[in-house]
C-alpha atoms as a PDB file:
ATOM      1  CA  UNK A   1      55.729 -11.815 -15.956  1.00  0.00           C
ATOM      2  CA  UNK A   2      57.512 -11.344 -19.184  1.00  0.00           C
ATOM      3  CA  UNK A   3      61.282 -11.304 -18.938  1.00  0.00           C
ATOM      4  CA  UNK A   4      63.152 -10.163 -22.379  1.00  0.00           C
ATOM      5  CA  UNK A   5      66.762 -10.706 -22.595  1.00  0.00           C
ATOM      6  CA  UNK A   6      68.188  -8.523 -25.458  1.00  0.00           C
ATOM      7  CA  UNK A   7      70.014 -11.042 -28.373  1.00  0.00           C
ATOM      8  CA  UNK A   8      71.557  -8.609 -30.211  1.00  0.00           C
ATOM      9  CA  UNK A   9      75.001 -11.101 -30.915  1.00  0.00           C
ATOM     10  CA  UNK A  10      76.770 -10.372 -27.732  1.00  0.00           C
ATOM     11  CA  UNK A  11      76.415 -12.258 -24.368  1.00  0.00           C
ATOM     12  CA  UNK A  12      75.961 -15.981 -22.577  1.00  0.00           C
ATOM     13  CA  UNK A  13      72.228 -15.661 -24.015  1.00  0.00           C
ATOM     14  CA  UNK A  14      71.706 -19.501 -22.806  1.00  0.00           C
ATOM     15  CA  UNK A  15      73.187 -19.331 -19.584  1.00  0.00           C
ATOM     16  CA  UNK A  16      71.441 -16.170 -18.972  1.00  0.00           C
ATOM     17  CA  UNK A  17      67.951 -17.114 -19.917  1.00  0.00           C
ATOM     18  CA  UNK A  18      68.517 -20.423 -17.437  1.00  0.00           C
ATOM     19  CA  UNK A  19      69.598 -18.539 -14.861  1.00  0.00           C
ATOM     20  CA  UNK A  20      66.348 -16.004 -15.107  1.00  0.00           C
ATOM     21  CA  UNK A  21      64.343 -19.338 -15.313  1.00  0.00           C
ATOM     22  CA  UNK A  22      65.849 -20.716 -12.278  1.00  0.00           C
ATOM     23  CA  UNK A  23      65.610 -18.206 -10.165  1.00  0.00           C
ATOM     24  CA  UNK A  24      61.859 -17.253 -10.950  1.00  0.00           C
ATOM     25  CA  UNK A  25      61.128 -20.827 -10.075  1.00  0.00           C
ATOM     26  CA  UNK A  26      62.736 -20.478  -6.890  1.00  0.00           C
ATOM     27  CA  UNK A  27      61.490 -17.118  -5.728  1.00  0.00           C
ATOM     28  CA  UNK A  28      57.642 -18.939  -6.673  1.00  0.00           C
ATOM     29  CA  UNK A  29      57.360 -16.660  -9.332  1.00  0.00           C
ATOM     30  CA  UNK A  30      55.847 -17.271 -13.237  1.00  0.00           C
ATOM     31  CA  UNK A  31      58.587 -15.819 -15.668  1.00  0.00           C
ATOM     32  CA  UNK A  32      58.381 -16.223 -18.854  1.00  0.00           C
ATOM     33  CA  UNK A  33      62.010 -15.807 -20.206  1.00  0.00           C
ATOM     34  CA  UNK A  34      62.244 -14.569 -23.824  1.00  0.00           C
ATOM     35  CA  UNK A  35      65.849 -14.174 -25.959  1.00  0.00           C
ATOM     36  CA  UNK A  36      64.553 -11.936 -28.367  1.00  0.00           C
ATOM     37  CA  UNK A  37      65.951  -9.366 -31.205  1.00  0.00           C
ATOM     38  CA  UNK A  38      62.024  -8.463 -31.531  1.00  0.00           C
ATOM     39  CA  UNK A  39      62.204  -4.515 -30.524  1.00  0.00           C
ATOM     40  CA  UNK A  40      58.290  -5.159 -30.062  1.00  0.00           C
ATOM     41  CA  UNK A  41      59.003  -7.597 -27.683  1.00  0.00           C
ATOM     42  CA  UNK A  42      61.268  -5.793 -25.849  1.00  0.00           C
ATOM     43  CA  UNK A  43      58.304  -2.382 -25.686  1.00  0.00           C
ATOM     44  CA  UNK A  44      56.047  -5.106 -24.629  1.00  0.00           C
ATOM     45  CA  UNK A  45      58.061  -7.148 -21.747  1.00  0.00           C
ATOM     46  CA  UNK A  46      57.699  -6.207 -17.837  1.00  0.00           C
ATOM     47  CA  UNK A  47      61.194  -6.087 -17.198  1.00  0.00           C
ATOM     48  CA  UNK A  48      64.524  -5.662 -19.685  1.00  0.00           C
ATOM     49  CA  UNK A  49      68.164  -7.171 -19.506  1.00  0.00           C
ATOM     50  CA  UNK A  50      70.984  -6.400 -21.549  1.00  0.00           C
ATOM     51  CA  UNK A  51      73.852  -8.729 -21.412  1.00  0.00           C
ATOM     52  CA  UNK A  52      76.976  -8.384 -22.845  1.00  0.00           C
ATOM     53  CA  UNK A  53      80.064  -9.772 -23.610  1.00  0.00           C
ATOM     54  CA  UNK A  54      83.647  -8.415 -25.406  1.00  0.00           C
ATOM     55  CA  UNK A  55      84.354  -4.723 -26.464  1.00  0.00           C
ATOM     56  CA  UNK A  56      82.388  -1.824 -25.993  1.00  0.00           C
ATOM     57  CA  UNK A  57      82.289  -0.572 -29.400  1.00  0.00           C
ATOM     58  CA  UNK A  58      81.652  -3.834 -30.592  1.00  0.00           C
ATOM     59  CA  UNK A  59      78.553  -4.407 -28.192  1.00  0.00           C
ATOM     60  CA  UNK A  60      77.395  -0.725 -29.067  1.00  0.00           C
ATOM     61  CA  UNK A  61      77.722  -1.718 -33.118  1.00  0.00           C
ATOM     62  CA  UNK A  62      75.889  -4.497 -32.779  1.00  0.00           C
ATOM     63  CA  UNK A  63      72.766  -2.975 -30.533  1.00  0.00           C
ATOM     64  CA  UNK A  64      72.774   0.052 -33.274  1.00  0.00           C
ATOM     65  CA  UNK A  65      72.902  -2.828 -35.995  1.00  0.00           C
ATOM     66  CA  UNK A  66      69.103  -4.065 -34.821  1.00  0.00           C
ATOM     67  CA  UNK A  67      66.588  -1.444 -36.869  1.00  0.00           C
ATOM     68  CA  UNK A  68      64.521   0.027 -33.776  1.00  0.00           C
ATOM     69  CA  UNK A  69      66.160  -1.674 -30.616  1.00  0.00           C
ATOM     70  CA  UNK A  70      67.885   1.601 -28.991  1.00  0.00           C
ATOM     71  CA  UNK A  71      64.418   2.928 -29.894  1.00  0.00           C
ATOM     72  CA  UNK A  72      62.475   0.484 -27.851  1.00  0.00           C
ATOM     73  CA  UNK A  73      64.803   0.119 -25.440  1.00  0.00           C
ATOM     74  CA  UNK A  74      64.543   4.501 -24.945  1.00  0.00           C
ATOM     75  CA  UNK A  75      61.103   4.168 -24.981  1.00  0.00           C
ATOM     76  CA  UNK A  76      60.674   0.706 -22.376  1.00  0.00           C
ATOM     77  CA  UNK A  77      63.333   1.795 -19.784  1.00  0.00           C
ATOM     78  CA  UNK A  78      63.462   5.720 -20.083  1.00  0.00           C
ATOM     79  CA  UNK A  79      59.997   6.288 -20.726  1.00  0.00           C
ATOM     80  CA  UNK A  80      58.339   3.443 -19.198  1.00  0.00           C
ATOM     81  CA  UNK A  81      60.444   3.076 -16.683  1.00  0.00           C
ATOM     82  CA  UNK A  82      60.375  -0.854 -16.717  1.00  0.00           C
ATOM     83  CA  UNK A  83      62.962  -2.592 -14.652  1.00  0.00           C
ATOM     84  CA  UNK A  84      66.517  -2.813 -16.594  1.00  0.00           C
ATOM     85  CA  UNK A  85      68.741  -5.021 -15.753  1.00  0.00           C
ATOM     86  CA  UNK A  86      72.289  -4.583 -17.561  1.00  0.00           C
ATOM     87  CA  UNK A  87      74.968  -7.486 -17.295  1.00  0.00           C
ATOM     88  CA  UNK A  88      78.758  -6.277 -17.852  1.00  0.00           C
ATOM     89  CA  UNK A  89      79.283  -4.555 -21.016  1.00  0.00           C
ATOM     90  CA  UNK A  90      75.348  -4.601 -20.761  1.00  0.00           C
ATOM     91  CA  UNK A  91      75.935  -2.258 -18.121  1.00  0.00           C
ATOM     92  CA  UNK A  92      78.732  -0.643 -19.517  1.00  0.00           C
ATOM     93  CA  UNK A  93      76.685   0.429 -21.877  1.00  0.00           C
ATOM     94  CA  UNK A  94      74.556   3.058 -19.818  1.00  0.00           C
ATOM     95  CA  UNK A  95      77.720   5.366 -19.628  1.00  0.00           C
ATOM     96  CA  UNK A  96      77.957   8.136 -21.374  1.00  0.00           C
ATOM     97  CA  UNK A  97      81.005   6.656 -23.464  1.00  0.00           C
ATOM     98  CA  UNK A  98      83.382   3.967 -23.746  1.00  0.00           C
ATOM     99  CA  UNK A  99      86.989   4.175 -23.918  1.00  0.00           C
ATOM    100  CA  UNK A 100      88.157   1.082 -25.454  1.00  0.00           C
ATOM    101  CA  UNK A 101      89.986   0.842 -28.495  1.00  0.00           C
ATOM    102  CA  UNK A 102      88.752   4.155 -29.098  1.00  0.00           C
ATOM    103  CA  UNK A 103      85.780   6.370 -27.863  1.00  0.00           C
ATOM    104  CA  UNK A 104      82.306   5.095 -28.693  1.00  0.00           C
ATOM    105  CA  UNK A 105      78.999   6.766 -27.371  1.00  0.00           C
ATOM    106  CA  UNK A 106      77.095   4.500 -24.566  1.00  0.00           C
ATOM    107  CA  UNK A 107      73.352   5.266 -24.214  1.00  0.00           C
ATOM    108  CA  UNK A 108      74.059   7.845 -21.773  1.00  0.00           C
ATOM    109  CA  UNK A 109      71.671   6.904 -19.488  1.00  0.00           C
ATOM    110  CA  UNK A 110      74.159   7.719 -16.376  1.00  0.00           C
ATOM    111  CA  UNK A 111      76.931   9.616 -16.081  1.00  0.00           C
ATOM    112  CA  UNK A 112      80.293   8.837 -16.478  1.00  0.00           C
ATOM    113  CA  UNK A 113      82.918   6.723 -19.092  1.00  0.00           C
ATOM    114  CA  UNK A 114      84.372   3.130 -19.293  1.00  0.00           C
ATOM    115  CA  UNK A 115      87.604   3.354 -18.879  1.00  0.00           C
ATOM    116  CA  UNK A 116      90.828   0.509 -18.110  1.00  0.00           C
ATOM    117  CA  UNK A 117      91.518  -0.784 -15.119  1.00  0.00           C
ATOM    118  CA  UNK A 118      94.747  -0.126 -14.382  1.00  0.00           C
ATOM    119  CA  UNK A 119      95.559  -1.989 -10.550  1.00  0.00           C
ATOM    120  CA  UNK A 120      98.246  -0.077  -8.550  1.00  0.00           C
ATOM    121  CA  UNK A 121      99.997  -3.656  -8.471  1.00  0.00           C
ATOM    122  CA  UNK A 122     101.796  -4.952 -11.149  1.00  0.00           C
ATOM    123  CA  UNK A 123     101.118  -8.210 -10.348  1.00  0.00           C
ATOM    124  CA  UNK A 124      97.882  -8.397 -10.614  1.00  0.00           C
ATOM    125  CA  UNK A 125      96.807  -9.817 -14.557  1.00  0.00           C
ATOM    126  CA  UNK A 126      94.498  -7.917 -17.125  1.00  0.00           C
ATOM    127  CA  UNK A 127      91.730  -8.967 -17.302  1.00  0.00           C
ATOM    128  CA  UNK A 128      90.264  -9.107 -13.929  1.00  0.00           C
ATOM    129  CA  UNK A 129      89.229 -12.937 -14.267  1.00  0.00           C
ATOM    130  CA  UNK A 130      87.782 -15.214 -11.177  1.00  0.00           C
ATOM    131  CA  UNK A 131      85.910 -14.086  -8.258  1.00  0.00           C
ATOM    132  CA  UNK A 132      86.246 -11.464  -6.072  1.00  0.00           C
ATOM    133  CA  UNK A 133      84.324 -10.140  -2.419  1.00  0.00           C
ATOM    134  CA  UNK A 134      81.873  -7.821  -2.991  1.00  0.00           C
ATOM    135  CA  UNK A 135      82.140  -4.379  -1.009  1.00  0.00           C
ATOM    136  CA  UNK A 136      78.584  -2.670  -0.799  1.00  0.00           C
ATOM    137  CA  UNK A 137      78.848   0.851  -1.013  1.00  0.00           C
ATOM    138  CA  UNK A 138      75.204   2.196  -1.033  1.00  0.00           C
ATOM    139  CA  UNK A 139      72.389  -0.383  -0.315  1.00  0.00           C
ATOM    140  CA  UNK A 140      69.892  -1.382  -2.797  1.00  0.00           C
ATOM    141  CA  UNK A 141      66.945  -3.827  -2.786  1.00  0.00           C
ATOM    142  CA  UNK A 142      68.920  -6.782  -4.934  1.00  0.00           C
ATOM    143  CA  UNK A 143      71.899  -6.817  -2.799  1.00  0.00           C
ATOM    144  CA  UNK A 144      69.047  -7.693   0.481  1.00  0.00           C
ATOM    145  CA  UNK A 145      70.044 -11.423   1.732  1.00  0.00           C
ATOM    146  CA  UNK A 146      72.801 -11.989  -0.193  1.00  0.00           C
ATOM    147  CA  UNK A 147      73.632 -15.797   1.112  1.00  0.00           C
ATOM    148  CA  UNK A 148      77.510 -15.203  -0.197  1.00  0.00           C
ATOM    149  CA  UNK A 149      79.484 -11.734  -1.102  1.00  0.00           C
ATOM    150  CA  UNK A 150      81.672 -13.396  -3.992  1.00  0.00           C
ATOM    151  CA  UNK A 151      80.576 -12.788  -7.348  1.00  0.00           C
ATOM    152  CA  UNK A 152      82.611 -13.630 -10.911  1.00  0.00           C
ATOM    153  CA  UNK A 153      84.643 -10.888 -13.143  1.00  0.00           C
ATOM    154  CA  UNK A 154      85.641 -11.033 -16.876  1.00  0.00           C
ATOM    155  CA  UNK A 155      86.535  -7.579 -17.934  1.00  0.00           C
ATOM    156  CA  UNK A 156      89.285  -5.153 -18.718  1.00  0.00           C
ATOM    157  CA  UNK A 157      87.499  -2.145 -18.761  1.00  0.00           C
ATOM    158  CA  UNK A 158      85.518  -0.748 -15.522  1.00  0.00           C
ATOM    159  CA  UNK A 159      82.260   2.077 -15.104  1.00  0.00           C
ATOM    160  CA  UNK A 160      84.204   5.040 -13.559  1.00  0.00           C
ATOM    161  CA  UNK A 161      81.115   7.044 -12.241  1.00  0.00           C
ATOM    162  CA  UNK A 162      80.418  10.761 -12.096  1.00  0.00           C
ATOM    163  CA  UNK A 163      77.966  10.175  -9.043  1.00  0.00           C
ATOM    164  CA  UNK A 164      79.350   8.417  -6.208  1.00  0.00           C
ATOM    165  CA  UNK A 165      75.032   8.292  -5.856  1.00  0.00           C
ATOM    166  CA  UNK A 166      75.005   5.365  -8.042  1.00  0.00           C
ATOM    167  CA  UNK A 167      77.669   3.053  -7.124  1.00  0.00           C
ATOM    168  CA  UNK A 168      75.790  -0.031  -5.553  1.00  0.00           C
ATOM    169  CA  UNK A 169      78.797  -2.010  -4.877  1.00  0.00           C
ATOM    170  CA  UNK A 170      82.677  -2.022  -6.035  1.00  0.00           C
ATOM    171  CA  UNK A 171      85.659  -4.752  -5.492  1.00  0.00           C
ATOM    172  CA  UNK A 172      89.218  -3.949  -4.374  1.00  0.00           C
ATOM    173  CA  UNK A 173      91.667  -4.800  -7.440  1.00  0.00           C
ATOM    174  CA  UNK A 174      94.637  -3.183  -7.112  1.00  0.00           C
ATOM    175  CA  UNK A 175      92.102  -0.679  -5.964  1.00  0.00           C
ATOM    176  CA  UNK A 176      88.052  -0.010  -5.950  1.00  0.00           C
ATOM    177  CA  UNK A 177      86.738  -0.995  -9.299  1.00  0.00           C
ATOM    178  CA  UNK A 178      83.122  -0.583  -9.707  1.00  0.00           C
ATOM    179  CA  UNK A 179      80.615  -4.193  -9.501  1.00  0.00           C
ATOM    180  CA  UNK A 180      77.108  -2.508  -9.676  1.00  0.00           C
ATOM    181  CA  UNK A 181      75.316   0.375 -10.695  1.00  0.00           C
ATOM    182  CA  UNK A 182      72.007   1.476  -9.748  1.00  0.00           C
ATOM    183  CA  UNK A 183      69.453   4.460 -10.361  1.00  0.00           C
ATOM    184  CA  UNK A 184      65.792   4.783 -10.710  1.00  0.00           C
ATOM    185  CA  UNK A 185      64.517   1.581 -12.522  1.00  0.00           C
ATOM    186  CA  UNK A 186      68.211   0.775 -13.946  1.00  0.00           C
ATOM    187  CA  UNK A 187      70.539  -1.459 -12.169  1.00  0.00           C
ATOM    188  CA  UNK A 188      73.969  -3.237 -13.641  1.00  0.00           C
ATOM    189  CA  UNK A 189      76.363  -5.782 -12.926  1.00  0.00           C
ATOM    190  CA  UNK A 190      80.130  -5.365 -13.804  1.00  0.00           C
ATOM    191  CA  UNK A 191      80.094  -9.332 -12.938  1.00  0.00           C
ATOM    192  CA  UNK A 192      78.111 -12.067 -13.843  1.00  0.00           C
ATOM    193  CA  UNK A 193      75.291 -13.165 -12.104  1.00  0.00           C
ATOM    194  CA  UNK A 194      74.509 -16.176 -13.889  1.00  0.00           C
ATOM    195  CA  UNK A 195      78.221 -17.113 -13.158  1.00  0.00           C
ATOM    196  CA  UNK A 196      77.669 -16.031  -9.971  1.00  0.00           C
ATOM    197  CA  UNK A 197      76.230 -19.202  -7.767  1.00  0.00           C
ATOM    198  CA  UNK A 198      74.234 -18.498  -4.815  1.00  0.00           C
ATOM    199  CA  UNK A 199      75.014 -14.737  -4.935  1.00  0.00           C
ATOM    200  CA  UNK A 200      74.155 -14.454  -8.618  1.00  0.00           C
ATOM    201  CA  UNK A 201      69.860 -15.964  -8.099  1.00  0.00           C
ATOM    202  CA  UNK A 202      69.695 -14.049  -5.172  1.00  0.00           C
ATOM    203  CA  UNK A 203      70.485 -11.072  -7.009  1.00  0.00           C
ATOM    204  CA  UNK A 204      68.467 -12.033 -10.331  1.00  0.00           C
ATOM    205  CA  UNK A 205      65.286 -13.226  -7.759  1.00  0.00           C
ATOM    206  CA  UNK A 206      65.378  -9.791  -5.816  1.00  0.00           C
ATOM    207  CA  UNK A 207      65.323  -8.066  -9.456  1.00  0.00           C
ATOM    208  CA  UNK A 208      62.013 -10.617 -10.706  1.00  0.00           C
ATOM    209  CA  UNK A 209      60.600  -9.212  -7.169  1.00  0.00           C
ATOM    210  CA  UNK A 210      61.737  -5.405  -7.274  1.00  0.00           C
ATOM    211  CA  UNK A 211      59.753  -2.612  -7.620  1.00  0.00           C
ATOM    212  CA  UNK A 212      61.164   0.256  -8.312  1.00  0.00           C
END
């Protein structure tokens, strides 16, 4: 099974590639994990992921700045319907826009914008940094045997969803802030699972298994 994991300048490429290796050798499974900017590669691979790490518009620039990739990635996961995994701003991403430091189109894949968190206490600190308890809200194949319900934030900015359909699982800061989306063949991760310890290659092994 061919795993591609998007390089297109934003995200924790290494840890993410060990962390797709590692839990494919757990689950018994043969992945081969490729960080690739190869659109081809991406048409060709059994199952997508699209990390991401800092702004929106940013992450959005630099996927539009790779000749072909929104292409292939249109074609692989809306066409195709191969697994997609997307990995904070990764997931981000799939909204319909983004509303940091400006507005900036998403892929539009689901509905709904990426707005700021804005806790109802003061106290708590932008960003939302550390680990919080995850609170499932409608079940999904890669949240089966979790063996912990923390998982690891870095983000300012937070998937506010049209349909309440597609919210997987949110965390309480300063109230409910979405932790994982999920439709069809796409699924994303406000959080990190390769940060994420136990929780995060249970996760990752239930996507190498799932079937949507």
């Amino acid at each position: 099974m061919q795993i591609a994991i998007i390089d297109y300048g934003s995200g924790n490429l290494r840890s993410a590639a060990k962390a797709f290796e590692r839990a494919g050798r757990d689950g018994g499974l043969v992945a081969d994990v490729l960080v690739t900017s190869d659109p081809d590669a991406v048409r060709a691979a059994e199952r997508i992921v699209l990390p991401g790490v800092g702004a929106f518009g940013d992450c959005r620039a630099g996927l539009n700045a790779i000749p072909g990739m929104v292409e292939a990635l249109e074609e692989a996961v809306r066409k195709d319907a191969k697994p997609f995994f997307g990995i904070c701003v990764g997931m981000q991403l799939m909204a319909e826009r983004g509303l940091e430091h400006g507005v900036h189109q998403g892929l539009g894949w689901l509905e709904g914008d990426v707005v700021k968190i804005e806790p109802s206490d003061p106290l708590l600190k932008i960003p939302h940094m550390g680990w919080n308890e995850l609170e499932v809200v409608n079940g999904h194949p890669l949240l089966e045997d979790m063996p912990a319900t923390h998982a690891y934030f870095v983000h300012s900015y937070a998937f506010a969803v049209s349909d309440p359909a597609v919210l997987a699982a949110r965390v309480d800061y300063g109230g409910p802030v979405t932790a994982m989306v999920a439709k069809d063949n796409l699924v994303g991760t406000q959080f990190h699972p390769e940060k994420s310890q136990a929780l995060g290659l249970a996760l990752i092994g239930n996507f190498l298994k799932w079937r949507p």
